[in-house]
Amino acid sequence: MTIRHLFTDHPSSLGETYPEHMRASLSYAVPLLGAAMAAFVHAVFPFLHTTTASAAVKRLYDRMNRRCVACPSGRVHRPDLFARTPSKVAFKPGLMYEI
């Protein structure tokens, strides 16, 4: 395994390039960092940021659960999948969906 593969195998398994995967990962890391800082402030001053961290985590959780693994940009590429229960979803062969 070359060093290049260390940086490209995982992103390519998600249909992303290294820069696309970095951007997607940072789009989770930055809000999580903000949530962690808000939680720290809340620990010292419990009257501040009473829901900031939990709201950020909920938003990221919802976003993560809508993300289609086959979509390079992480968009919801089949919004109809989320209008029904997973047992009634017809999956397109060859694509992996995270629901």
N, CA, C and O atoms as a Tinker XYZ file with bonds, in Angstrom:
   396  protein
     1  N      0.850000   -1.178000    0.000000    73     2
     2  CA     0.000000    0.000000    0.000000    64     1     3
     3  C      0.896000    1.242000    0.000000    63     2     4     5
     4  O      1.814000    1.367000    0.811000    81     3
     5  N      0.609000    2.138000   -0.915000    73     3     6
     6  CA     1.391000    3.364000   -0.982000    64     5     7
     7  C      0.819000    4.400000   -0.014000    63     6     8     9
     8  O     -0.301000    4.274000    0.480000    81     7
     9  N      1.620000    5.409000    0.230000    73     7    10
    10  CA     1.165000    6.486000    1.114000    64     9    11
    11  C     -0.065000    7.160000    0.518000    63    10    12    13
    12  O     -0.973000    7.557000    1.248000    81    11
    13  N     -0.096000    7.288000   -0.799000    73    11    14
    14  CA    -1.244000    7.920000   -1.453000    64    13    15
    15  C     -2.540000    7.176000   -1.106000    63    14    16    17
    16  O     -3.571000    7.802000   -0.858000    81    15
    17  N     -2.483000    5.859000   -1.092000    73    15    18
    18  CA    -3.682000    5.070000   -0.791000    64    17    19
    19  C     -4.178000    5.304000    0.633000    63    18    20    21
    20  O     -5.374000    5.191000    0.900000    81    19
    21  N     -3.273000    5.627000    1.541000    73    19    22
    22  CA    -3.684000    5.936000    2.910000    64    21    23
    23  C     -4.635000    7.132000    2.939000    63    22    24    25
    24  O     -5.511000    7.222000    3.799000    81    23
    25  N     -4.451000    8.045000    1.989000    73    23    26
    26  CA    -5.261000    9.255000    1.936000    64    25    27
    27  C     -6.452000    9.150000    0.996000    63    26    28    29
    28  O     -7.366000    9.971000    1.071000    81    27
    29  N     -6.462000    8.158000    0.114000    73    27    30
    30  CA    -7.515000    8.103000   -0.900000    64    29    31
    31  C     -8.454000    6.905000   -0.798000    63    30    32    33
    32  O     -9.564000    6.969000   -1.326000    81    31
    33  N     -8.060000    5.830000   -0.149000    73    31    34
    34  CA    -8.906000    4.630000   -0.110000    64    33    35
    35  C    -10.259000    4.892000    0.561000    63    34    36    37
    36  O    -11.306000    4.585000   -0.008000    81    35
    37  N    -10.233000    5.446000    1.742000    73    35    38
    38  CA   -11.494000    5.699000    2.448000    64    37    39
    39  C    -12.368000    6.714000    1.700000    63    38    40    41
    40  O    -13.549000    6.442000    1.480000    81    39
    41  N    -11.827000    7.879000    1.300000    73    39    42
    42  CA   -12.678000    8.810000    0.548000    64    41    43
    43  C    -13.263000    8.193000   -0.724000    63    42    44    45
    44  O    -14.432000    8.415000   -1.037000    81    43
    45  N    -12.464000    7.427000   -1.452000    73    43    46
    46  CA   -12.985000    6.842000   -2.694000    64    45    47
    47  C    -14.058000    5.797000   -2.413000    63    46    48    49
    48  O    -14.940000    5.586000   -3.246000    81    47
    49  N    -14.000000    5.140000   -1.260000    73    47    50
    50  CA   -15.046000    4.174000   -0.918000    64    49    51
    51  C    -16.387000    4.865000   -0.694000    63    50    52    53
    52  O    -17.436000    4.222000   -0.739000    81    51
    53  N    -16.354000    6.172000   -0.452000    73    51    54
    54  CA   -17.571000    6.966000   -0.274000    64    53    55
    55  C    -17.921000    7.752000   -1.525000    63    54    56    57
    56  O    -18.875000    8.529000   -1.530000    81    55
    57  N    -17.142000    7.549000   -2.595000    73    55    58
    58  CA   -17.395000    8.273000   -3.833000    64    57    59
    59  C    -16.888000    9.697000   -3.800000    63    58    60    61
    60  O    -17.400000   10.558000   -4.515000    81    59
    61  N    -15.879000    9.956000   -2.968000    73    59    62
    62  CA   -15.344000   11.305000   -2.825000    64    61    63
    63  C    -13.860000   11.324000   -3.156000    63    62    64    65
    64  O    -13.169000   10.310000   -3.054000    81    63
    65  N    -13.384000   12.501000   -3.555000    73    63    66
    66  CA   -11.947000   12.703000   -3.685000    64    65    67
    67  C    -11.423000   13.098000   -2.303000    63    66    68    69
    68  O    -12.203000   13.346000   -1.384000    81    67
    69  N    -10.103000   13.152000   -2.166000    73    67    70
    70  CA    -9.527000   13.551000   -0.878000    64    69    71
    71  C     -9.981000   14.955000   -0.473000    63    70    72    73
    72  O    -10.415000   15.139000    0.665000    81    71
    73  N     -9.896000   15.971000   -1.377000    73    71    74
    74  CA   -10.362000   17.309000   -0.976000    64    73    75
    75  C    -11.858000   17.352000   -0.642000    63    74    76    77
    76  O    -12.259000   18.053000    0.287000    81    75
    77  N    -12.685000   16.611000   -1.385000    73    75    78
    78  CA   -14.118000   16.576000   -1.080000    64    77    79
    79  C    -14.359000   15.966000    0.299000    63    78    80    81
    80  O    -15.184000   16.453000    1.072000    81    79
    81  N    -13.629000   14.898000    0.593000    73    79    82
    82  CA   -13.794000   14.238000    1.885000    64    81    83
    83  C    -13.291000   15.135000    3.021000    63    82    84    85
    84  O    -13.890000   15.176000    4.096000    81    83
    85  N    -12.206000   15.840000    2.780000    73    83    86
    86  CA   -11.690000   16.761000    3.791000    64    85    87
    87  C    -12.719000   17.849000    4.081000    63    86    88    89
    88  O    -12.980000   18.175000    5.239000    81    87
    89  N    -13.300000   18.407000    3.020000    73    87    90
    90  CA   -14.305000   19.455000    3.197000    64    89    91
    91  C    -15.510000   18.908000    3.978000    63    90    92    93
    92  O    -16.012000   19.568000    4.888000    81    91
    93  N    -15.966000   17.711000    3.623000    73    91    94
    94  CA   -17.107000   17.113000    4.325000    64    93    95
    95  C    -16.760000   16.852000    5.792000    63    94    96    97
    96  O    -17.565000   17.130000    6.681000    81    95
    97  N    -15.572000   16.323000    6.043000    73    95    98
    98  CA   -15.156000   16.039000    7.422000    64    97    99
    99  C    -15.048000   17.314000    8.245000    63    98   100   101
   100  O    -15.469000   17.354000    9.401000    81    99
   101  N    -14.483000   18.351000    7.647000    73    99   102
   102  CA   -14.364000   19.624000    8.361000    64   101   103
   103  C    -15.729000   20.252000    8.610000    63   102   104   105
   104  O    -15.911000   20.982000    9.584000    81   103
   105  N    -16.692000   19.967000    7.729000    73   103   106
   106  CA   -18.031000   20.521000    7.939000    64   105   107
   107  C    -18.701000   19.894000    9.162000    63   106   108   109
   108  O    -19.686000   20.429000    9.671000    81   107
   109  N    -18.176000   18.770000    9.633000    73   107   110
   110  CA   -18.628000   18.177000   10.899000    64   109   111
   111  C    -17.721000   18.626000   12.046000    63   110   112   113
   112  O    -18.201000   18.896000   13.147000    81   111
   113  N    -16.429000   18.705000   11.795000    73   111   114
   114  CA   -15.465000   19.023000   12.848000    64   113   115
   115  C    -15.653000   20.431000   13.406000    63   114   116   117
   116  O    -15.585000   20.631000   14.618000    81   115
   117  N    -15.886000   21.398000   12.537000    73   115   118
   118  CA   -16.006000   22.785000   12.999000    64   117   119
   119  C    -17.232000   22.970000   13.907000    63   118   120   121
   120  O    -17.097000   23.542000   14.988000    81   119
   121  N    -18.427000   22.502000   13.500000    73   119   122
   122  CA   -19.555000   22.626000   14.438000    64   121   123
   123  C    -19.351000   21.836000   15.733000    63   122   124   125
   124  O    -19.791000   22.270000   16.797000    81   123
   125  N    -18.689000   20.681000   15.648000    73   123   126
   126  CA   -18.421000   19.914000   16.869000    64   125   127
   127  C    -17.471000   20.665000   17.791000    63   126   128   129
   128  O    -17.629000   20.632000   19.011000    81   127
   129  N    -16.490000   21.338000   17.213000    73   127   130
   130  CA   -15.572000   22.141000   18.018000    64   129   131
   131  C    -16.331000   23.276000   18.701000    63   130   132   133
   132  O    -16.117000   23.554000   19.881000    81   131
   133  N    -17.217000   23.928000   17.950000    73   131   134
   134  CA   -18.047000   24.983000   18.538000    64   133   135
   135  C    -18.925000   24.451000   19.658000    63   134   136   137
   136  O    -19.083000   25.095000   20.695000    81   135
   137  N    -19.498000   23.263000   19.441000    73   135   138
   138  CA   -20.340000   22.642000   20.470000    64   137   139
   139  C    -19.519000   22.310000   21.708000    63   138   140   141
   140  O    -19.982000   22.501000   22.832000    81   139
   141  N    -18.301000   21.815000   21.506000    73   139   142
   142  CA   -17.431000   21.488000   22.639000    64   141   143
   143  C    -17.073000   22.744000   23.430000    63   142   144   145
   144  O    -17.059000   22.727000   24.661000    81   143
   145  N    -16.787000   23.828000   22.720000    73   143   146
   146  CA   -16.456000   25.079000   23.408000    64   145   147
   147  C    -17.669000   25.598000   24.185000    63   146   148   149
   148  O    -17.533000   26.068000   25.314000    81   147
   149  N    -18.861000   25.509000   23.571000    73   147   150
   150  CA   -20.078000   25.943000   24.263000    64   149   151
   151  C    -20.329000   25.084000   25.497000    63   150   152   153
   152  O    -20.738000   25.599000   26.537000    81   151
   153  N    -20.088000   23.781000   25.390000    73   151   154
   154  CA   -20.276000   22.884000   26.534000    64   153   155
   155  C    -19.290000   23.217000   27.647000    63   154   156   157
   156  O    -19.638000   23.147000   28.825000    81   155
   157  N    -18.066000   23.576000   27.281000    73   155   158
   158  CA   -17.076000   23.960000   28.285000    64   157   159
   159  C    -17.522000   25.228000   29.013000    63   158   160   161
   160  O    -17.472000   25.300000   30.241000    81   159
   161  N    -17.959000   26.226000   28.241000    73   159   162
   162  CA   -18.452000   27.465000   28.855000    64   161   163
   163  C    -19.647000   27.152000   29.756000    63   162   164   165
   164  O    -19.752000   27.684000   30.861000    81   163
   165  N    -20.538000   26.294000   29.283000    73   163   166
   166  CA   -21.721000   25.916000   30.064000    64   165   167
   167  C    -21.328000   25.205000   31.367000    63   166   168   169
   168  O    -21.986000   25.378000   32.393000    81   167
   169  N    -20.264000   24.415000   31.321000    73   167   170
   170  CA   -19.816000   23.712000   32.530000    64   169   171
   171  C    -19.391000   24.701000   33.614000    63   170   172   173
   172  O    -19.624000   24.470000   34.800000    81   171
   173  N    -18.774000   25.791000   33.202000    73   171   174
   174  CA   -18.297000   26.794000   34.156000    64   173   175
   175  C    -19.415000   27.763000   34.536000    63   174   176   177
   176  O    -19.558000   28.144000   35.698000    81   175
   177  N    -20.204000   28.153000   33.533000    73   175   178
   178  CA   -21.304000   29.102000   33.724000    64   177   179
   179  C    -22.603000   28.435000   33.264000    63   178   180   181
   180  O    -23.007000   28.625000   32.116000    81   179
   181  N    -23.260000   27.668000   34.117000    73   179   182
   182  CA   -24.403000   26.854000   33.706000    64   181   183
   183  C    -25.589000   27.635000   33.140000    63   182   184   185
   184  O    -26.480000   27.043000   32.532000    81   183
   185  N    -25.610000   28.936000   33.329000    73   183   186
   186  CA   -26.696000   29.759000   32.801000    64   185   187
   187  C    -26.443000   30.171000   31.351000    63   186   188   189
   188  O    -27.323000   30.745000   30.709000    81   187
   189  N    -25.249000   29.883000   30.830000    73   187   190
   190  CA   -24.920000   30.194000   29.430000    64   189   191
   191  C    -24.954000   28.925000   28.580000    63   190   192   193
   192  O    -24.672000   27.829000   29.064000    81   191
   193  N    -25.299000   29.091000   27.328000    73   191   194
   194  CA   -25.289000   27.988000   26.339000    64   193   195
   195  C    -26.014000   26.744000   26.855000    63   194   196   197
   196  O    -25.482000   25.635000   26.807000    81   195
   197  N    -27.216000   26.945000   27.341000    73   195   198
   198  CA   -27.955000   25.830000   27.943000    64   197   199
   199  C    -28.373000   24.760000   26.934000    63   198   200   201
   200  O    -28.561000   23.603000   27.308000    81   199
   201  N    -28.519000   25.129000   25.670000    73   199   202
   202  CA   -28.910000   24.135000   24.654000    64   201   203
   203  C    -28.001000   24.149000   23.429000    63   202   204   205
   204  O    -28.245000   23.405000   22.479000    81   203
   205  N    -26.976000   24.964000   23.431000    73   203   206
   206  CA   -26.135000   25.136000   22.245000    64   205   207
   207  C    -25.487000   23.835000   21.793000    63   206   208   209
   208  O    -25.591000   23.472000   20.621000    81   207
   209  N    -24.829000   23.134000   22.690000    73   207   210
   210  CA   -24.109000   21.910000   22.312000    64   209   211
   211  C    -25.071000   20.818000   21.869000    63   210   212   213
   212  O    -24.844000   20.170000   20.847000    81   211
   213  N    -26.137000   20.609000   22.621000    73   211   214
   214  CA   -27.075000   19.540000   22.254000    64   213   215
   215  C    -27.773000   19.846000   20.935000    63   214   216   217
   216  O    -28.024000   18.933000   20.149000    81   215
   217  N    -28.089000   21.105000   20.679000    73   215   218
   218  CA   -28.726000   21.471000   19.406000    64   217   219
   219  C    -27.772000   21.224000   18.237000    63   218   220   221
   220  O    -28.192000   20.742000   17.185000    81   219
   221  N    -26.498000   21.551000   18.417000    73   219   222
   222  CA   -25.512000   21.323000   17.353000    64   221   223
   223  C    -25.361000   19.837000   17.065000    63   222   224   225
   224  O    -25.297000   19.429000   15.906000    81   223
   225  N    -25.305000   19.031000   18.110000    73   223   226
   226  CA   -25.168000   17.579000   17.934000    64   225   227
   227  C    -26.403000   17.009000   17.242000    63   226   228   229
   228  O    -26.277000   16.146000   16.374000    81   227
   229  N    -27.584000   17.473000   17.611000    73   227   230
   230  CA   -28.821000   17.003000   16.965000    64   229   231
   231  C    -28.830000   17.354000   15.483000    63   230   232   233
   232  O    -29.207000   16.530000   14.650000    81   231
   233  N    -28.410000   18.592000   15.147000    73   231   234
   234  CA   -28.358000   18.997000   13.732000    64   233   235
   235  C    -27.397000   18.115000   12.953000    63   234   236   237
   236  O    -27.712000   17.672000   11.848000    81   235
   237  N    -26.225000   17.860000   13.525000    73   235   238
   238  CA   -25.242000   17.020000   12.840000    64   237   239
   239  C    -25.728000   15.581000   12.731000    63   238   240   241
   240  O    -25.501000   14.930000   11.712000    81   239
   241  N    -26.382000   15.084000   13.747000    73   239   242
   242  CA   -26.926000   13.725000   13.711000    64   241   243
   243  C    -27.964000   13.597000   12.593000    63   242   244   245
   244  O    -27.942000   12.638000   11.821000    81   243
   245  N    -28.871000   14.573000   12.516000    73   243   246
   246  CA   -29.878000   14.550000   11.453000    64   245   247
   247  C    -29.224000   14.610000   10.080000    63   246   248   249
   248  O    -29.620000   13.887000    9.166000    81   247
   249  N    -28.236000   15.463000    9.940000    73   247   250
   250  CA   -27.534000   15.590000    8.661000    64   249   251
   251  C    -26.811000   14.298000    8.299000    63   250   252   253
   252  O    -26.839000   13.869000    7.146000    81   251
   253  N    -26.170000   13.684000    9.274000    73   251   254
   254  CA   -25.436000   12.445000    9.029000    64   253   255
   255  C    -26.367000   11.318000    8.610000    63   254   256   257
   256  O    -26.015000   10.508000    7.752000    81   255
   257  N    -27.532000   11.261000    9.198000    73   255   258
   258  CA   -28.479000   10.202000    8.880000    64   257   259
   259  C    -29.163000   10.390000    7.540000    63   258   260   261
   260  O    -29.751000    9.445000    7.015000    81   259
   261  N    -29.102000   11.586000    6.973000    73   259   262
   262  CA   -29.680000   11.819000    5.653000    64   261   263
   263  C    -28.657000   11.658000    4.546000    63   262   264   265
   264  O    -29.025000   11.627000    3.371000    81   263
   265  N    -27.396000   11.555000    4.885000    73   263   266
   266  CA   -26.333000   11.562000    3.887000    64   265   267
   267  C    -26.321000   10.264000    3.093000    63   266   268   269
   268  O    -26.346000    9.175000    3.667000    81   267
   269  N    -26.283000   10.384000    1.802000    73   267   270
   270  CA   -26.225000    9.225000    0.911000    64   269   271
   271  C    -24.761000    8.898000    0.653000    63   270   272   273
   272  O    -24.007000    9.756000    0.195000    81   271
   273  N    -24.356000    7.687000    0.937000    73   271   274
   274  CA   -22.962000    7.283000    0.771000    64   273   275
   275  C    -22.537000    7.382000   -0.688000    63   274   276   277
   276  O    -21.366000    7.635000   -0.972000    81   275
   277  N    -23.463000    7.189000   -1.611000    73   275   278
   278  CA   -23.125000    7.213000   -3.033000    64   277   279
   279  C    -23.006000    8.626000   -3.586000    63   278   280   281
   280  O    -22.587000    8.800000   -4.730000    81   279
   281  N    -23.363000    9.640000   -2.803000    73   279   282
   282  CA   -23.328000   11.022000   -3.285000    64   281   283
   283  C    -22.017000   11.678000   -2.879000    63   282   284   285
   284  O    -21.757000   11.854000   -1.689000    81   283
   285  N    -21.188000   12.040000   -3.850000    73   283   286
   286  CA   -19.895000   12.638000   -3.515000    64   285   287
   287  C    -20.001000   13.879000   -2.641000    63   286   288   289
   288  O    -19.155000   14.086000   -1.772000    81   287
   289  N    -21.008000   14.699000   -2.847000    73   287   290
   290  CA   -21.098000   15.924000   -2.058000    64   289   291
   291  C    -21.859000   15.727000   -0.759000    63   290   292   293
   292  O    -21.986000   16.663000    0.030000    81   291
   293  N    -22.368000   14.524000   -0.525000    73   291   294
   294  CA   -23.084000   14.259000    0.705000    64   293   295
   295  C    -24.494000   14.826000    0.736000    63   294   296   297
   296  O    -25.117000   14.885000    1.796000    81   295
   297  N    -25.003000   15.247000   -0.427000    73   295   298
   298  CA   -26.365000   15.778000   -0.479000    64   297   299
   299  C    -27.367000   14.641000   -0.310000    63   298   300   301
   300  O    -27.029000   13.466000   -0.450000    81   299
   301  N    -28.584000   15.010000   -0.013000    73   299   302
   302  CA   -29.664000   14.031000    0.007000    64   301   303
   303  C    -30.064000   13.851000   -1.446000    63   302   304   305
   304  O    -30.775000   14.681000   -2.014000    81   303
   305  N    -29.606000   12.771000   -2.037000    73   303   306
   306  CA   -29.817000   12.615000   -3.472000    64   305   307
   307  C    -31.108000   11.890000   -3.774000    63   306   308   309
   308  O    -31.573000   11.914000   -4.914000    81   307
   309  N    -31.703000   11.243000   -2.780000    73   307   310
   310  CA   -32.998000   10.585000   -2.952000    64   309   311
   311  C    -33.902000   11.002000   -1.791000    63   310   312   313
   312  O    -34.138000   10.206000   -0.882000    81   311
   313  N    -34.414000   12.244000   -1.808000    73   311   314
   314  CA   -35.247000   12.687000   -0.693000    64   313   315
   315  C    -36.475000   11.811000   -0.490000    63   314   316   317
   316  O    -37.007000   11.738000    0.618000    81   315
   317  N    -36.929000   11.147000   -1.547000    73   315   318
   318  CA   -38.100000   10.279000   -1.424000    64   317   319
   319  C    -37.854000    9.111000   -0.469000    63   318   320   321
   320  O    -38.800000    8.535000    0.068000    81   319
   321  N    -36.586000    8.765000   -0.260000    73   319   322
   322  CA   -36.271000    7.680000    0.662000    64   321   323
   323  C    -36.677000    8.018000    2.092000    63   322   324   325
   324  O    -36.948000    7.129000    2.900000    81   323
   325  N    -36.713000    9.290000    2.387000    73   323   326
   326  CA   -36.961000    9.701000    3.757000    64   325   327
   327  C    -38.424000   10.041000    4.000000    63   326   328   329
   328  O    -38.794000   10.456000    5.098000    81   327
   329  N    -39.255000    9.866000    2.976000    73   327   330
   330  CA   -40.678000   10.120000    3.118000    64   329   331
   331  C    -41.413000    8.865000    3.568000    63   330   332   333
   332  O    -42.577000    8.932000    3.962000    81   331
   333  N    -40.734000    7.714000    3.512000    73   331   334
   334  CA   -41.355000    6.433000    3.864000    64   333   335
   335  C    -40.505000    5.713000    4.895000    63   334   336   337
   336  O    -39.367000    6.098000    5.164000    81   335
   337  N    -41.062000    4.682000    5.456000    73   335   338
   338  CA   -40.278000    3.873000    6.385000    64   337   339
   339  C    -39.262000    3.063000    5.589000    63   338   340   341
   340  O    -39.531000    2.720000    4.438000    81   339
   341  N    -38.104000    2.746000    6.162000    73   339   342
   342  CA   -37.073000    2.007000    5.432000    64   341   343
   343  C    -37.550000    0.681000    4.855000    63   342   344   345
   344  O    -37.036000    0.251000    3.822000    81   343
   345  N    -38.517000    0.019000    5.487000    73   343   346
   346  CA   -38.968000   -1.276000    4.976000    64   345   347
   347  C    -39.701000   -1.146000    3.647000    63   346   348   349
   348  O    -39.823000   -2.128000    2.914000    81   347
   349  N    -40.192000    0.048000    3.324000    73   347   350
   350  CA   -40.927000    0.250000    2.083000    64   349   351
   351  C    -40.086000    0.944000    1.018000    63   350   352   353
   352  O    -40.612000    1.314000   -0.032000    81   351
   353  N    -38.812000    1.125000    1.263000    73   351   354
   354  CA   -37.939000    1.830000    0.337000    64   353   355
   355  C    -37.435000    0.874000   -0.733000    63   354   356   357
   356  O    -36.973000   -0.226000   -0.429000    81   355
   357  N    -37.526000    1.298000   -1.980000    73   355   358
   358  CA   -36.977000    0.503000   -3.082000    64   357   359
   359  C    -35.590000    1.049000   -3.386000    63   358   360   361
   360  O    -35.457000    2.191000   -3.825000    81   359
   361  N    -34.571000    0.256000   -3.161000    73   359   362
   362  CA   -33.206000    0.701000   -3.382000    64   361   363
   363  C    -32.795000    0.444000   -4.817000    63   362   364   365
   364  O    -33.141000   -0.579000   -5.407000    81   363
   365  N    -32.060000    1.377000   -5.361000    73   363   366
   366  CA   -31.524000    1.226000   -6.707000    64   365   367
   367  C    -30.311000    0.299000   -6.623000    63   366   368   369
   368  O    -29.401000    0.557000   -5.835000    81   367
   369  N    -30.278000   -0.767000   -7.413000    73   367   370
   370  CA   -29.143000   -1.697000   -7.362000    64   369   371
   371  C    -27.822000   -0.978000   -7.644000    63   370   372   373
   372  O    -27.749000   -0.099000   -8.501000    81   371
   373  N    -26.805000   -1.362000   -6.922000    73   371   374
   374  CA   -25.477000   -0.794000   -7.135000    64   373   375
   375  C    -25.179000    0.430000   -6.291000    63   374   376   377
   376  O    -24.029000    0.868000   -6.244000    81   375
   377  N    -26.169000    0.996000   -5.625000    73   375   378
   378  CA   -25.936000    2.163000   -4.775000    64   377   379
   379  C    -26.161000    1.767000   -3.329000    63   378   380   381
   380  O    -27.057000    0.986000   -3.011000    81   379
   381  N    -25.330000    2.323000   -2.461000    73   379   382
   382  CA   -25.495000    2.080000   -1.028000    64   381   383
   383  C    -26.126000    3.314000   -0.414000    63   382   384   385
   384  O    -25.676000    4.430000   -0.676000    81   383
   385  N    -27.139000    3.142000    0.383000    73   383   386
   386  CA   -27.783000    4.250000    1.064000    64   385   387
   387  C    -27.632000    4.067000    2.562000    63   386   388   389
   388  O    -27.822000    2.973000    3.094000    81   387
   389  N    -27.289000    5.151000    3.231000    73   387   390
   390  CA   -27.265000    5.158000    4.683000    64   389   391
   391  C    -28.532000    5.831000    5.142000    63   390   392   393
   392  O    -28.763000    6.998000    4.827000    81   391
   393  N    -29.350000    5.122000    5.873000    73   391   394
   394  CA   -30.593000    5.719000    6.357000    64   393   395
   395  C    -30.589000    5.661000    7.871000    63   394   396
   396  O    -31.543000    6.108000    8.509000    81   395
